[in-house]
Structures are given as C-alpha cells and as structure tokens.
Short mmCIF file of C-alpha atoms in Angstrom, two decimals:
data_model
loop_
_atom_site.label_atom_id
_atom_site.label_comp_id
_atom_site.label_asym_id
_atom_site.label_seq_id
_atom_site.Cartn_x
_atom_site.Cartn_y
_atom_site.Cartn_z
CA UNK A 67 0.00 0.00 0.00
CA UNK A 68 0.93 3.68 -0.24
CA UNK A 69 2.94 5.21 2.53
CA UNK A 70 4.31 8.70 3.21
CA UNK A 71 7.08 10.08 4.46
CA UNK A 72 7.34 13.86 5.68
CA UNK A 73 10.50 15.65 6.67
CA UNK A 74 11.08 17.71 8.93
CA UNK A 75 9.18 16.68 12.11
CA UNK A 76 9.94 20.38 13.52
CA UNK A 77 10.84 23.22 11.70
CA UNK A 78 11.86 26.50 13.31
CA UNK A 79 11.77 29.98 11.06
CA UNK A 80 12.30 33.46 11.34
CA UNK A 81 9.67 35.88 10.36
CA UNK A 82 9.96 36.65 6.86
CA UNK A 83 11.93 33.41 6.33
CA UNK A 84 10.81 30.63 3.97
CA UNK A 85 10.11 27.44 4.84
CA UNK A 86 10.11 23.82 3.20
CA UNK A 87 8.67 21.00 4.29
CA UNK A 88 9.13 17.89 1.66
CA UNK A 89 7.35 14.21 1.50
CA UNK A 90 7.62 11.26 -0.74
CA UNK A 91 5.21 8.78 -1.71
CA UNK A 92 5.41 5.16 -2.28
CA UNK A 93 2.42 4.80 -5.25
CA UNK A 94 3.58 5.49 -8.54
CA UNK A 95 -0.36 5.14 -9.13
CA UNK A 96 -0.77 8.29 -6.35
CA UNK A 97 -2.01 11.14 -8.34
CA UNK A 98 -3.64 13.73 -5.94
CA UNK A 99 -1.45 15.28 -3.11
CA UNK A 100 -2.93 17.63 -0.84
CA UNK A 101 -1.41 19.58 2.21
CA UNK A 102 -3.75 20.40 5.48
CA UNK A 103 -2.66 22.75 8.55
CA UNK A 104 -3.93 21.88 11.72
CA UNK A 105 -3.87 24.67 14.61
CA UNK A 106 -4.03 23.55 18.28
CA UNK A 107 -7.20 22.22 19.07
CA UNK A 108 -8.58 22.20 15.68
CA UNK A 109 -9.19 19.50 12.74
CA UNK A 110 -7.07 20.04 9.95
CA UNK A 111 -7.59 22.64 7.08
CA UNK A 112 -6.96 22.11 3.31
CA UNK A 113 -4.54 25.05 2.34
CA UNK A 114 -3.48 23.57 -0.94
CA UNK A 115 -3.52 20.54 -3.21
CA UNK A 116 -1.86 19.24 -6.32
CA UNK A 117 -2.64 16.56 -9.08
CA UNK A 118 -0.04 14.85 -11.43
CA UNK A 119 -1.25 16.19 -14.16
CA UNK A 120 0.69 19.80 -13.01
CA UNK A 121 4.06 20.25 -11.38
CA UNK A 122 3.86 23.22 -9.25
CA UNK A 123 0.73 25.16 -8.16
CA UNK A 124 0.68 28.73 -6.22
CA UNK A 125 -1.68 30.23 -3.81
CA UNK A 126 -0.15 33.77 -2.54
CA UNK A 127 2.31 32.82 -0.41
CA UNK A 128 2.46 29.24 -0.48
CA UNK A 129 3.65 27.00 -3.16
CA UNK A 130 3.60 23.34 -3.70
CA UNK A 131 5.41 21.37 -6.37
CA UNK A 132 5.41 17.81 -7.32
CA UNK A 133 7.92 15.50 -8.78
CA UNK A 134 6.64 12.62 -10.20
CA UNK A 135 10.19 10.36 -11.69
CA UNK A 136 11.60 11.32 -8.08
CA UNK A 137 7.91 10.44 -5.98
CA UNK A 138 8.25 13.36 -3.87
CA UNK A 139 6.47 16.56 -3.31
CA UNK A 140 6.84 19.76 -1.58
CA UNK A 141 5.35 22.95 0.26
CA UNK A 142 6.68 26.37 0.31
CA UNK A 143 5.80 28.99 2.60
CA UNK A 144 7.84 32.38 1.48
CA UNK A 145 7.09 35.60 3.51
CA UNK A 146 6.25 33.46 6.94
CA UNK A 147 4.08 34.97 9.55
CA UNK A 148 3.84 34.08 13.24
CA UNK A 149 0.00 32.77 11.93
CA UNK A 150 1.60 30.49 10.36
CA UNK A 151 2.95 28.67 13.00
CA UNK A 152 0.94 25.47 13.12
CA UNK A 153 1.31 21.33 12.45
CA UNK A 154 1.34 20.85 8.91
CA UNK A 155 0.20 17.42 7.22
CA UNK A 156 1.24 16.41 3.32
CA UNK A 157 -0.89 13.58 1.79
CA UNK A 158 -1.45 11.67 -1.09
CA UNK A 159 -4.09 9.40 -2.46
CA UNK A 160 -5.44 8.16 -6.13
CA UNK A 161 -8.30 9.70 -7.47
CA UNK A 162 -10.27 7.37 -9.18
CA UNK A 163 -9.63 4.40 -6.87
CA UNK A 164 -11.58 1.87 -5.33
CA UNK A 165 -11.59 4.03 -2.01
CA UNK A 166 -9.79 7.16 -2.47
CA UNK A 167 -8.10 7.31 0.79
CA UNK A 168 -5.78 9.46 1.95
CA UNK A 169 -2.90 8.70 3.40
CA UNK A 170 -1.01 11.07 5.59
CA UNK A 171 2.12 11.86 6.38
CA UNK A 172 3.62 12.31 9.94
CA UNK A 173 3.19 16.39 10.17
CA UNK A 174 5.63 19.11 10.70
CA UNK A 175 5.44 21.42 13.45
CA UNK A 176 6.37 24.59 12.04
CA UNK A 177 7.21 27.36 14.33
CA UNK A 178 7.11 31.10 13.02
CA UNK A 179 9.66 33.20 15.45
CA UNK A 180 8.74 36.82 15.66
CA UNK B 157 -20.34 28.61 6.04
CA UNK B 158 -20.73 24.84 5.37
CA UNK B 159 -18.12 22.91 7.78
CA UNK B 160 -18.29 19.54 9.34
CA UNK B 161 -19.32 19.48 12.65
CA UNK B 162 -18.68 16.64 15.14
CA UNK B 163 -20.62 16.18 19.05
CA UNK B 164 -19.25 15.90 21.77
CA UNK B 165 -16.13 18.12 21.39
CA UNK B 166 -14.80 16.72 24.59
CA UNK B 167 -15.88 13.22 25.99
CA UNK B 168 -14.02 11.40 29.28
CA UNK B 169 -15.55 8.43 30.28
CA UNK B 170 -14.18 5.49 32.66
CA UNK B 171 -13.02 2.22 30.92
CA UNK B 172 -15.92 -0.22 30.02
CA UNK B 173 -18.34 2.38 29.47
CA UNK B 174 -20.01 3.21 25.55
CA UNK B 175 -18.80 5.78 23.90
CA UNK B 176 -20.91 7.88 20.70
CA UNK B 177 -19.37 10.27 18.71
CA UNK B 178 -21.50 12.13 16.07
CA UNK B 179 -20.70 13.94 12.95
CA UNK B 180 -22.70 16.29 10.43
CA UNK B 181 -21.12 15.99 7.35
CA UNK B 182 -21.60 19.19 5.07
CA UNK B 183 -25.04 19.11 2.73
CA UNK B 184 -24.55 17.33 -0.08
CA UNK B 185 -21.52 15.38 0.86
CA UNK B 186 -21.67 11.88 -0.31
CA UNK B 187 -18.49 10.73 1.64
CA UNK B 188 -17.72 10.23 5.10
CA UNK B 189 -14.19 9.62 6.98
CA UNK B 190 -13.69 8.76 10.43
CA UNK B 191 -10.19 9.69 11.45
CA UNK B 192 -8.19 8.85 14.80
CA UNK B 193 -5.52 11.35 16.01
CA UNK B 194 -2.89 10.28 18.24
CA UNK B 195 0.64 11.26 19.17
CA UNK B 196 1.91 7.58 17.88
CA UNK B 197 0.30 6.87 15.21
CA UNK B 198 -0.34 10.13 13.27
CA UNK B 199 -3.81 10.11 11.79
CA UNK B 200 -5.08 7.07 11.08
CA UNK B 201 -7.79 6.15 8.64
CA UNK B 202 -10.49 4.13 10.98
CA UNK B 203 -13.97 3.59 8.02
CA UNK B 204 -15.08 5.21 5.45
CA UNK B 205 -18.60 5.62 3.98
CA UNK B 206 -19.62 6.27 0.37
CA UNK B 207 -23.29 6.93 -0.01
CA UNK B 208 -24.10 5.99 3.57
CA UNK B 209 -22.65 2.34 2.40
CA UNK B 210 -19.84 1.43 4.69
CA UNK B 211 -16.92 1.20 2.07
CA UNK B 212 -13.62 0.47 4.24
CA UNK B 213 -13.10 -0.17 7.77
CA UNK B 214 -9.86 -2.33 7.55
CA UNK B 215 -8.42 0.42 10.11
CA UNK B 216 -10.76 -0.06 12.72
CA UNK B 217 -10.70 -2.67 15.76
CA UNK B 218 -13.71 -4.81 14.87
CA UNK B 219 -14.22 -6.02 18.01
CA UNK B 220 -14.95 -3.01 19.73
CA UNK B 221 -15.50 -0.64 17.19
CA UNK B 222 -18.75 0.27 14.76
CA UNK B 223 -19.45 3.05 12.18
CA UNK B 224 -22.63 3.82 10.85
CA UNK B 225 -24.46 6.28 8.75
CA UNK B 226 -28.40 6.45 9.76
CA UNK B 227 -29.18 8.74 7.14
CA UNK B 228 -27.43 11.56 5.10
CA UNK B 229 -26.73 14.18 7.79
CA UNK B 230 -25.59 12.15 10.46
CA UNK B 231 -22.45 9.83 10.75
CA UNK B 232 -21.83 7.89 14.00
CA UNK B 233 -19.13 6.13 15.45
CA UNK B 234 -19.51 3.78 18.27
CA UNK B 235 -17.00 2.40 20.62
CA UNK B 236 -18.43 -1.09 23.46
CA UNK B 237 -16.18 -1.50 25.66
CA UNK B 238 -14.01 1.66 25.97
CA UNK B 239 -10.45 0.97 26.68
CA UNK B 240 -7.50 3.39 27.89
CA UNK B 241 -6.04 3.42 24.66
CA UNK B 242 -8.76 4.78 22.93
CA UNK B 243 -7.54 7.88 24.54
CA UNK B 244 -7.24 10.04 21.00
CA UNK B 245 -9.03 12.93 18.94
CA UNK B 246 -11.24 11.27 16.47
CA UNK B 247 -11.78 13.18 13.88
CA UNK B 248 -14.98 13.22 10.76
CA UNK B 249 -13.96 14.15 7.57
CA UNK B 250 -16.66 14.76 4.61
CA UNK B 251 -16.24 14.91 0.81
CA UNK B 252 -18.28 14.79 -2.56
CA UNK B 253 -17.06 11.88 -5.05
CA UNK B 254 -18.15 11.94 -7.97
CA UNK B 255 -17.66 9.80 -11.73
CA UNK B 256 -14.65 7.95 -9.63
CA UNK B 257 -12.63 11.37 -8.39
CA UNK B 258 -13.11 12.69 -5.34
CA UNK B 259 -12.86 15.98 -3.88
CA UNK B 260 -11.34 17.40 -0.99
CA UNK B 261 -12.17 16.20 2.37
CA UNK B 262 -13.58 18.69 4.57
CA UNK B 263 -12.71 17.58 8.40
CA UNK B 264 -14.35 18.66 11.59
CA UNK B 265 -12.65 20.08 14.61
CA UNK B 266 -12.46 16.84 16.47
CA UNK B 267 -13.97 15.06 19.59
CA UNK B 268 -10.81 14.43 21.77
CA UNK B 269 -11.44 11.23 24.16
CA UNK B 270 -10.08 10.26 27.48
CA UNK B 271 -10.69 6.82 28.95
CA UNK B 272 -9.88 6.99 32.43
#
C-alpha cells in the first residue's frame, strides 16, 4: 500500500523566512497530493492541493510542487508569519480508486519566530 | 459557512463504558471519513462511507469498534467497551465523489477522548 514520508518533524523559522517542508510517496499510481494545517485544538484545514497532471501550483504565499520520476512533493511557505505557526500534514491518495483514501504523512510542526 | 461538525467536542468516560461520537457531514456530501488522532500513530484512517454504504473499515478494531451512517446528515461512530487506549481525537472528515474522483475532504474540529 501507499505510505508517506514527511521531513522535517519540527521546523523553526524566522519571520519573513521561507520554509520547506518535503514528503515522498510510495504509489507510482498516487495522483492527488494535498497539504492540510492543523492549529491547536482544531481538525485540519486544506490550504493547498496538487494533481499529477501539473508540477507546481501557487496560492499567494504558499507553493507546492510535485515531482513525479523522483515520488516526492513539496510545500513552500515564502514571507512566513507568526499565523503560520501550526502542524502541517502532506498527503497523497489516487483519485479514481476503489476508495480514495488518503494517506497522511507524519506532520511538521512549524514554528514562526517573531 | 458549510463545515463539518462533530458532538461531543470533549468526551471522558471510565473504561468499560459506551462511547458515541457524532458527525454532520456538510449538505450534499456523499463521503464520510472517520479519522483517529494520536501522538503515535499520526492520523489514522479508521472507516469510510460512500453513499451511507460502509466502504472500508480495515483500520478499525472490529471487536470493539462500529461506524454507521443512519441517514445523510448524520455519521456515527460507536465504541463497546471503551479501553485506555482509545484515549485520541477522532476526527470526521466529509467529501463529494463523484464519476470515480473525489474531492477534498472537509474535516471537523475533532472530539478528543479520554478513557480513564
């Protein structure tokens, strides 16, 4: 089965500092990769996903981009603000499939220094 | 503001006893995850419902563990006995698949367990 690995576990930034948090995948059949941020005490929230078919997608200030030959993707977070401090989760799953389900990496606690 | 929302938000209970957590998927959502949440294991995938039908539950203890969906707005998952290491946040997730894609999955903000 699919399995995903994230690195870093913890990441620690200045403000105004980019950050990069990278995962690869195990499915060469994996086609739909989607990153959530989950704050303290709260379920996680899609910020941005990304499907094979494209190799880098931007939404303001963060960025993913996807690799497929290499079966690893990335986030980028340029410009970070102390909001942005949070647990971050990559993921990755095949549309189209018998189920669909996503399988998560480990998260990344990202912490924004002011 | 359509979001998932998920009863109780905060649930201890003393080992042996039943616990129900419920979940509103958003309107229209035609998929339903139940997620677990611990510091070991990450998030783990527990069932998952497709039209109300029960679709995949390979991650869920059988033996103690049941998911259902009594009708469209209401997702419910059941644990008989609780046991101390149910101790998680379990977390409903809702999407709308379609012509065999599916879109993103909306979760709720948790019901975090302690079994005492």
């Amino acid at each position: 089965g699919e399995n995903v690995e994230q690195h870093p576990s913890t990441l620690s930034v200045q403000e105004g500092d980019s950050a990069v948090i990278k995962c690869t995948y195990s499915d060469s059949a994996s086609n739909y990769f989607p990153w959530y941020k989950q704050e303290l005490g709260k379920g996680p929230q899609l910020i941005i996903d990304i499907r094979s078919n494209v190799g880098e997608k931007k939404d303001q200030r963060i960025a993913v981009t996807l690799n497929k030959t290499a079966k690893h993707f990335s986030l980028h977070i340029t410009e970070t603000q102390p909001e942005d401090s949070a647990v971050y989760f990559c993921a990755a799953s095949r549309r189209g499939g018998a189920t669909n389900k996503l399988i998560f990496g480990t998260g990344t606690l990202l912490a924004v220094q002011p | 503001d359509a979001r998932v929302t998920q009863t109780p938000r905060h649930k201890v209970t003393e080992m042996g006893q039943e616990v129900t957590m419920r979940c509103q998927p958003i309107l229209g959502h035609n998929t339903v995850f139940w997620y677990r949440q611990t510091m070991m294991q990450g998030l783990e995938l527990l069932a998952y419902f497709r039209n109300r039908a029960p679709l995949d539950d390979s991650g869920m203890p059988k033996d103690r563990f049941s998911a259902e969906m009594p009708d469209a707005t209401l997702a419910t998952l059941k644990i008989q006995p609780s046991e101390p290491r149910d101790s998680a946040v379990y977390f409903c997730a809702s999407g709308f698949l379609i012509g065999g894609t599916t879109d993103t999955q909306y979760f709720g903000p948790g019901t975090r367990l302690t079994v005492l």
